[in-house]
mmCIF file of C-alpha atoms and ligand atoms in Angstrom:
data_model
loop_
_atom_site.group_PDB
_atom_site.id
_atom_site.type_symbol
_atom_site.label_atom_id
_atom_site.label_comp_id
_atom_site.label_asym_id
_atom_site.label_seq_id
_atom_site.Cartn_x
_atom_site.Cartn_y
_atom_site.Cartn_z
ATOM 1 C CA MET A 578 12.050 -7.433 -23.879
ATOM 2 C CA ARG A 579 7.841 -6.971 -23.065
ATOM 3 C CA ILE A 580 5.745 -9.931 -24.704
ATOM 4 C CA PRO A 581 2.925 -7.716 -26.076
ATOM 5 C CA ILE A 582 -0.394 -8.314 -24.699
ATOM 6 C CA ILE A 583 -3.930 -8.187 -26.251
ATOM 7 C CA ALA A 584 -6.551 -8.470 -23.699
ATOM 8 C CA GLY A 585 -10.179 -8.295 -24.954
ATOM 9 C CA ASN A 586 -12.919 -6.871 -22.570
ATOM 10 C CA TRP A 587 -16.287 -8.362 -23.276
ATOM 11 C CA LYS A 588 -18.011 -6.026 -20.780
ATOM 12 C CA MET A 589 -21.722 -6.919 -20.014
ATOM 13 C CA ASN A 590 -21.898 -8.397 -23.630
ATOM 14 C CA THR A 591 -22.698 -12.295 -24.743
ATOM 15 C CA THR A 592 -24.704 -15.039 -22.831
ATOM 16 C CA VAL A 593 -22.943 -18.317 -22.196
ATOM 17 C CA SER A 594 -23.588 -19.694 -25.314
ATOM 18 C CA GLU A 595 -22.688 -16.447 -27.102
ATOM 19 C CA ALA A 596 -19.476 -16.796 -25.028
ATOM 20 C CA VAL A 597 -18.441 -20.176 -25.704
ATOM 21 C CA LYS A 598 -19.419 -19.701 -29.515
ATOM 22 C CA LEU A 599 -17.312 -16.516 -29.847
ATOM 23 C CA VAL A 600 -14.071 -18.302 -28.478
ATOM 24 C CA GLY A 601 -14.746 -21.247 -30.489
ATOM 25 C CA ASP A 602 -14.771 -19.364 -33.590
ATOM 26 C CA MET A 603 -11.725 -17.349 -32.396
ATOM 27 C CA ARG A 604 -9.146 -20.399 -31.359
ATOM 28 C CA PRO A 605 -8.431 -22.253 -34.892
ATOM 29 C CA LEU A 606 -7.100 -18.789 -35.463
ATOM 30 C CA LEU A 607 -5.426 -17.461 -32.418
ATOM 31 C CA ASP A 608 -4.312 -20.462 -30.639
ATOM 32 C CA PRO A 609 -1.536 -20.887 -33.181
ATOM 33 C CA VAL A 610 -0.399 -17.172 -32.841
ATOM 34 C CA ASN A 611 2.954 -16.920 -31.091
ATOM 35 C CA ASN A 612 4.907 -13.935 -29.541
ATOM 36 C CA VAL A 613 1.890 -12.079 -28.208
ATOM 37 C CA GLU A 614 -0.278 -13.062 -25.078
ATOM 38 C CA LYS A 615 -4.047 -13.179 -25.590
ATOM 39 C CA VAL A 616 -6.729 -13.110 -23.017
ATOM 40 C CA VAL A 617 -10.404 -12.860 -23.095
ATOM 41 C CA CYS A 618 -12.369 -11.199 -20.245
ATOM 42 C CA PRO A 619 -16.124 -12.358 -20.691
ATOM 43 C CA PRO A 620 -18.799 -11.514 -17.786
ATOM 44 C CA PHE A 621 -18.549 -13.763 -14.566
ATOM 45 C CA ILE A 622 -21.209 -16.231 -15.325
ATOM 46 C CA SER A 623 -19.344 -17.313 -18.400
ATOM 47 C CA LEU A 624 -15.938 -17.643 -17.218
ATOM 48 C CA THR A 625 -16.272 -21.619 -16.347
ATOM 49 C CA ALA A 626 -17.610 -22.345 -19.795
ATOM 50 C CA VAL A 627 -15.171 -20.264 -21.466
ATOM 51 C CA LYS A 628 -12.288 -21.686 -19.395
ATOM 52 C CA GLU A 629 -13.584 -25.125 -20.406
ATOM 53 C CA ALA A 630 -14.015 -24.065 -24.225
ATOM 54 C CA LEU A 631 -10.468 -22.662 -24.181
ATOM 55 C CA LYS A 632 -8.696 -26.006 -22.629
ATOM 56 C CA GLY A 633 -5.536 -26.988 -24.328
ATOM 57 C CA GLY A 634 -5.389 -23.654 -26.492
ATOM 58 C CA SER A 635 -3.284 -20.672 -25.495
ATOM 59 C CA ILE A 636 -5.905 -18.000 -24.884
ATOM 60 C CA LYS A 637 -5.979 -16.849 -21.567
ATOM 61 C CA LEU A 638 -8.817 -16.016 -19.092
ATOM 62 C CA GLY A 639 -9.121 -12.991 -17.537
ATOM 63 C CA ALA A 640 -12.484 -11.588 -15.357
ATOM 64 C CA GLN A 641 -13.755 -7.760 -15.628
ATOM 65 C CA ASN A 642 -14.208 -6.963 -11.933
ATOM 66 C CA MET A 643 -14.010 -8.436 -8.325
ATOM 67 C CA TYR A 644 -14.716 -7.475 -4.929
ATOM 68 C CA PHE A 645 -11.641 -7.403 -2.187
ATOM 69 C CA GLU A 646 -13.099 -9.703 0.560
ATOM 70 C CA GLU A 647 -12.602 -13.075 0.813
ATOM 71 C CA LYS A 648 -15.901 -13.963 1.713
ATOM 72 C CA GLY A 649 -18.904 -13.107 3.463
ATOM 73 C CA ALA A 650 -22.340 -11.262 3.489
ATOM 74 C CA PHE A 651 -21.686 -9.171 0.512
ATOM 75 C CA THR A 652 -24.395 -9.962 -1.953
ATOM 76 C CA GLY A 653 -24.024 -9.692 -5.482
ATOM 77 C CA GLU A 654 -19.998 -10.065 -5.173
ATOM 78 C CA VAL A 655 -17.343 -12.250 -6.366
ATOM 79 C CA SER A 656 -14.293 -12.695 -4.257
ATOM 80 C CA PRO A 657 -10.686 -13.174 -5.219
ATOM 81 C CA LEU A 658 -10.926 -16.500 -4.277
ATOM 82 C CA MET A 659 -13.474 -17.483 -6.513
ATOM 83 C CA LEU A 660 -11.603 -16.108 -9.352
ATOM 84 C CA ALA A 661 -8.484 -17.980 -8.179
ATOM 85 C CA GLY A 662 -7.983 -21.062 -10.362
ATOM 86 C CA LEU A 663 -10.655 -20.188 -12.838
ATOM 87 C CA CYS A 664 -8.937 -17.292 -14.743
ATOM 88 C CA GLU A 665 -5.287 -15.543 -14.659
ATOM 89 C CA TYR A 666 -6.060 -12.198 -15.190
ATOM 90 C CA VAL A 667 -8.507 -9.602 -13.616
ATOM 91 C CA ILE A 668 -9.451 -6.030 -15.241
ATOM 92 C CA LEU A 669 -9.651 -3.785 -12.099
ATOM 93 C CA GLY A 670 -10.485 0.001 -11.638
ATOM 94 C CA HIS A 671 -11.845 0.157 -15.394
ATOM 95 C CA SER A 672 -13.248 3.770 -16.150
ATOM 96 C CA GLU A 673 -16.934 2.277 -16.072
ATOM 97 C CA ARG A 674 -16.584 1.075 -12.553
ATOM 98 C CA ARG A 675 -15.130 4.365 -11.310
ATOM 99 C CA GLN A 676 -18.054 6.305 -13.294
ATOM 100 C CA TYR A 677 -21.308 4.226 -12.575
ATOM 101 C CA PHE A 678 -20.120 1.879 -9.714
ATOM 102 C CA GLY A 679 -18.431 5.128 -7.323
ATOM 103 C CA GLU A 680 -14.924 2.874 -7.453
ATOM 104 C CA THR A 681 -12.301 5.313 -5.526
ATOM 105 C CA ASN A 682 -8.457 4.814 -5.951
ATOM 106 C CA GLU A 683 -8.545 3.986 -2.717
ATOM 107 C CA ILE A 684 -11.027 0.683 -3.077
ATOM 108 C CA ILE A 685 -8.815 -0.067 -6.593
ATOM 109 C CA ASN A 686 -6.222 -0.291 -4.241
ATOM 110 C CA LYS A 687 -7.955 -2.581 -1.906
ATOM 111 C CA LYS A 688 -8.862 -4.665 -5.062
ATOM 112 C CA VAL A 689 -5.324 -5.017 -6.542
ATOM 113 C CA LEU A 690 -3.702 -6.080 -3.135
ATOM 114 C CA ALA A 691 -6.413 -8.466 -3.031
ATOM 115 C CA ALA A 692 -6.182 -9.863 -6.341
ATOM 116 C CA LEU A 693 -2.514 -10.012 -6.008
ATOM 117 C CA LYS A 694 -2.723 -12.059 -2.670
ATOM 118 C CA ALA A 695 -4.729 -14.647 -4.748
ATOM 119 C CA ASN A 696 -2.196 -14.722 -7.300
ATOM 120 C CA LEU A 697 -4.634 -13.080 -9.769
ATOM 121 C CA LYS A 698 -2.973 -10.633 -12.190
ATOM 122 C CA PRO A 699 -4.583 -7.086 -12.143
ATOM 123 C CA ILE A 700 -5.025 -5.236 -15.306
ATOM 124 C CA LEU A 701 -5.597 -1.619 -13.541
ATOM 125 C CA CYS A 702 -7.096 0.778 -15.657
ATOM 126 C CA VAL A 703 -6.308 4.330 -15.392
ATOM 127 C CA GLY A 704 -7.277 7.529 -17.451
ATOM 128 C CA GLU A 705 -8.827 10.974 -17.765
ATOM 129 C CA SER A 706 -12.289 12.072 -18.579
ATOM 130 C CA LEU A 707 -12.801 14.491 -21.728
ATOM 131 C CA ALA A 708 -13.213 17.308 -19.224
ATOM 132 C CA GLN A 709 -9.676 16.549 -17.737
ATOM 133 C CA TYR A 710 -8.419 15.953 -21.104
ATOM 134 C CA ASP A 711 -10.036 19.381 -22.129
ATOM 135 C CA ALA A 712 -8.545 20.990 -18.844
ATOM 136 C CA GLY A 713 -4.775 19.874 -19.424
ATOM 137 C CA GLN A 714 -5.093 17.628 -16.413
ATOM 138 C CA THR A 715 -4.106 14.236 -18.165
ATOM 139 C CA GLU A 716 -0.691 14.057 -16.510
ATOM 140 C CA ALA A 717 -2.141 14.719 -13.091
ATOM 141 C CA VAL A 718 -4.809 12.249 -13.259
ATOM 142 C CA VAL A 719 -2.881 9.479 -14.227
ATOM 143 C CA THR A 720 -0.457 10.019 -11.790
ATOM 144 C CA ASP A 721 -3.132 9.995 -9.388
ATOM 145 C CA HIS A 722 -4.581 7.099 -10.676
ATOM 146 C CA VAL A 723 -1.247 5.080 -10.750
ATOM 147 C CA THR A 724 0.240 6.313 -7.433
ATOM 148 C CA GLY A 725 -3.708 5.523 -5.684
ATOM 149 C CA SER A 726 -4.050 2.431 -6.863
ATOM 150 C CA LEU A 727 -0.823 1.015 -6.570
ATOM 151 C CA LYS A 728 -0.213 1.826 -3.181
ATOM 152 C CA ASP A 729 1.685 -0.815 -0.983
ATOM 153 C CA ILE A 730 1.890 -3.479 -3.710
ATOM 154 C CA PRO A 731 4.817 -6.006 -3.375
ATOM 155 C CA ALA A 732 8.073 -5.383 -5.531
ATOM 156 C CA SER A 733 7.385 -8.398 -6.854
ATOM 157 C CA ALA A 734 3.915 -8.038 -8.120
ATOM 158 C CA SER A 735 2.530 -9.459 -11.460
ATOM 159 C CA LEU A 736 0.349 -6.850 -13.187
ATOM 160 C CA ILE A 737 -0.650 -4.911 -16.023
ATOM 161 C CA ILE A 738 -1.606 -1.038 -16.712
ATOM 162 C CA ALA A 739 -3.809 -0.219 -19.253
ATOM 163 C CA TYR A 740 -4.134 3.608 -20.466
ATOM 164 C CA GLU A 741 -7.605 4.283 -21.055
ATOM 165 C CA PRO A 742 -8.444 7.780 -21.994
ATOM 166 C CA VAL A 743 -12.158 8.018 -20.928
ATOM 167 C CA TRP A 744 -12.895 9.914 -24.111
ATOM 168 C CA ALA A 745 -11.693 7.318 -26.460
ATOM 169 C CA ILE A 746 -13.575 4.562 -24.894
ATOM 170 C CA GLY A 747 -16.618 3.595 -27.214
ATOM 171 C CA THR A 748 -16.083 6.602 -29.302
ATOM 172 C CA GLY A 749 -14.238 5.371 -32.274
ATOM 173 C CA LYS A 750 -11.905 8.357 -31.526
ATOM 174 C CA ALA A 751 -8.964 6.773 -30.565
ATOM 175 C CA ALA A 752 -5.492 8.673 -29.126
ATOM 176 C CA THR A 753 -3.299 9.127 -31.301
ATOM 177 C CA SER A 754 -0.384 6.882 -31.498
ATOM 178 C CA GLU A 755 1.958 9.464 -30.095
ATOM 179 C CA GLN A 756 -0.279 10.910 -27.606
ATOM 180 C CA ALA A 757 -0.824 7.517 -26.113
ATOM 181 C CA ASN A 758 3.072 6.661 -26.711
ATOM 182 C CA LYS A 759 3.476 9.944 -24.349
ATOM 183 C CA ILE A 760 0.984 9.307 -21.462
ATOM 184 C CA ILE A 761 2.002 6.101 -21.209
ATOM 185 C CA GLY A 762 5.821 6.870 -21.007
ATOM 186 C CA ILE A 763 4.591 9.071 -18.000
ATOM 187 C CA VAL A 764 2.773 6.478 -16.736
ATOM 188 C CA ARG A 765 6.139 4.188 -16.657
ATOM 189 C CA LYS A 766 7.735 6.998 -14.872
ATOM 190 C CA VAL A 767 5.419 7.296 -12.252
ATOM 191 C CA VAL A 768 5.686 3.509 -11.319
ATOM 192 C CA ALA A 769 9.317 3.830 -11.689
ATOM 193 C CA LYS A 770 9.368 6.444 -8.933
ATOM 194 C CA MET A 771 7.043 4.344 -6.611
ATOM 195 C CA TYR A 772 8.939 0.545 -7.183
ATOM 196 C CA GLY A 773 12.153 1.272 -9.106
ATOM 197 C CA ASP A 774 13.572 1.604 -12.691
ATOM 198 C CA SER A 775 13.615 -2.248 -13.259
ATOM 199 C CA PHE A 776 10.104 -3.036 -11.859
ATOM 200 C CA ALA A 777 8.948 -0.340 -14.394
ATOM 201 C CA GLN A 778 11.000 -1.122 -17.282
ATOM 202 C CA SER A 779 9.227 -4.966 -17.099
ATOM 203 C CA LEU A 780 5.941 -3.862 -16.702
ATOM 204 C CA ARG A 781 3.511 -4.189 -19.616
ATOM 205 C CA ILE A 782 1.632 -0.885 -20.117
ATOM 206 C CA LEU A 783 -1.208 -1.334 -22.956
ATOM 207 C CA TYR A 784 -3.207 1.055 -24.146
ATOM 208 C CA GLY A 785 -7.257 1.340 -24.614
ATOM 209 C CA GLY A 786 -10.135 3.377 -26.100
ATOM 210 C CA SER A 787 -10.954 2.464 -29.806
ATOM 211 C CA VAL A 788 -8.577 0.357 -30.670
ATOM 212 C CA THR A 789 -9.373 -1.724 -34.013
ATOM 213 C CA ALA A 790 -7.747 -3.527 -36.604
ATOM 214 C CA ASP A 791 -7.020 -0.241 -38.689
ATOM 215 C CA ASN A 792 -5.123 1.455 -35.743
ATOM 216 C CA ILE A 793 -3.419 -1.527 -33.885
ATOM 217 C CA ALA A 794 -0.240 -1.488 -36.210
ATOM 218 C CA GLU A 795 0.064 2.025 -35.685
ATOM 219 C CA LEU A 796 -0.425 2.079 -31.856
ATOM 220 C CA MET A 797 1.913 -0.880 -31.621
ATOM 221 C CA LYS A 798 5.095 0.707 -33.362
ATOM 222 C CA GLN A 799 5.532 2.839 -30.133
ATOM 223 C CA PRO A 800 8.115 2.172 -28.042
ATOM 224 C CA GLU A 801 6.055 2.453 -24.752
ATOM 225 C CA ILE A 802 2.939 0.409 -26.138
ATOM 226 C CA ASP A 803 2.913 -3.186 -25.226
ATOM 227 C CA GLY A 804 -0.274 -3.841 -26.230
ATOM 228 C CA GLY A 805 -4.337 -3.362 -26.103
ATOM 229 C CA LEU A 806 -7.180 -3.426 -24.046
ATOM 230 C CA VAL A 807 -9.710 -3.722 -26.515
ATOM 231 C CA GLY A 808 -13.305 -3.346 -26.101
ATOM 232 C CA GLY A 809 -15.872 -3.141 -29.007
ATOM 233 C CA ALA A 810 -13.812 -4.750 -31.624
ATOM 234 C CA SER A 811 -13.080 -7.984 -28.764
ATOM 235 C CA LEU A 812 -16.589 -8.973 -29.529
ATOM 236 C CA LYS A 813 -16.004 -9.726 -32.987
ATOM 237 C CA GLY A 814 -13.906 -12.528 -34.106
ATOM 238 C CA ASP A 815 -12.738 -11.446 -37.255
ATOM 239 C CA ALA A 816 -11.371 -8.004 -35.868
ATOM 240 C CA PHE A 817 -9.878 -9.271 -32.571
ATOM 241 C CA THR A 818 -8.029 -11.841 -34.644
ATOM 242 C CA SER A 819 -6.717 -9.413 -36.955
ATOM 243 C CA ILE A 820 -5.571 -7.253 -34.020
ATOM 244 C CA VAL A 821 -3.469 -10.200 -32.255
ATOM 245 C CA LYS A 822 -1.922 -11.162 -35.632
ATOM 246 C CA GLN A 823 -0.629 -7.213 -36.437
ATOM 247 C CA THR A 824 0.654 -7.121 -32.611
ATOM 248 C CA ALA A 825 2.448 -10.524 -33.273
ATOM 249 C CA GLN A 826 4.303 -9.251 -36.399
ATOM 250 C CA VAL A 827 5.464 -5.908 -34.558
ATOM 251 C CA ASN A 828 9.086 -6.097 -34.007
ATOM 252 C CA LYS A 829 10.497 -3.410 -31.747
HETATM 253 P P1 PGA B 69 -13.318 0.160 -26.652
HETATM 254 O O1 PGA B 69 -13.225 -0.262 -25.048
HETATM 255 O O2 PGA B 69 -12.405 -0.605 -27.597
HETATM 256 O O3 PGA B 69 -14.639 0.007 -26.991
HETATM 257 O O4 PGA B 69 -13.457 1.623 -26.700
HETATM 258 C C1 PGA B 69 -12.146 0.109 -24.567
HETATM 259 C C2 PGA B 69 -12.296 -0.316 -23.019
HETATM 260 O O5 PGA B 69 -13.132 0.194 -22.215
HETATM 261 O O6 PGA B 69 -11.255 -1.378 -22.417
#
């Protein structure tokens, strides 16, 4: 059985005090919720304060990115060693990183390897653009993202994949639960081919892209979907709480 996980990707939103307030509002509602792993991923600059604000509770912490080198002359970058001990998860290869910051599979693969070496759990994002979707290339694109980004990882690697069609991100136009289930099934097959069936069967694969309190229950009913990577709705305490609580109630 794979324990579901709901991760909030706050992106470039919230000041430090807003971040602390947001988790402060969520804690009384979310700390007692079992059967689902809860993760928030605030901006780097808020990680320390949010870690403090989450102390003694059950909500876990993640970063949104990192560089693959451990230290050195890389102005403005944050290394795996800086995140280790501060948070448990790190989102890698988000489509916004691929699109606006030129991240390729090769770079993302280096980041995945560096994160694992530092005992951080990557949340690797994969997914096709609208043009690729329209051209019927979804399967080829996710296969390419998974094989390229997960090259040479140890068979014991602890990581998560998020399938996020770019056309669904921030658009209010989520994939249907059937479509998301189908593509996640394909992602799992690709992983099985690379690292074997038992690794693939224990791997949690999330759906992301306009997840809301209105569509999470339907998505979570699907056998292949192990949770959600939530952007916009993770910035609203009540919406995120509802998403987590509905996820905790799904039996499959
Ligand atoms: P969204 O973003 O939920 O706002 O669509 C998801 C993501 O980019 O991770």
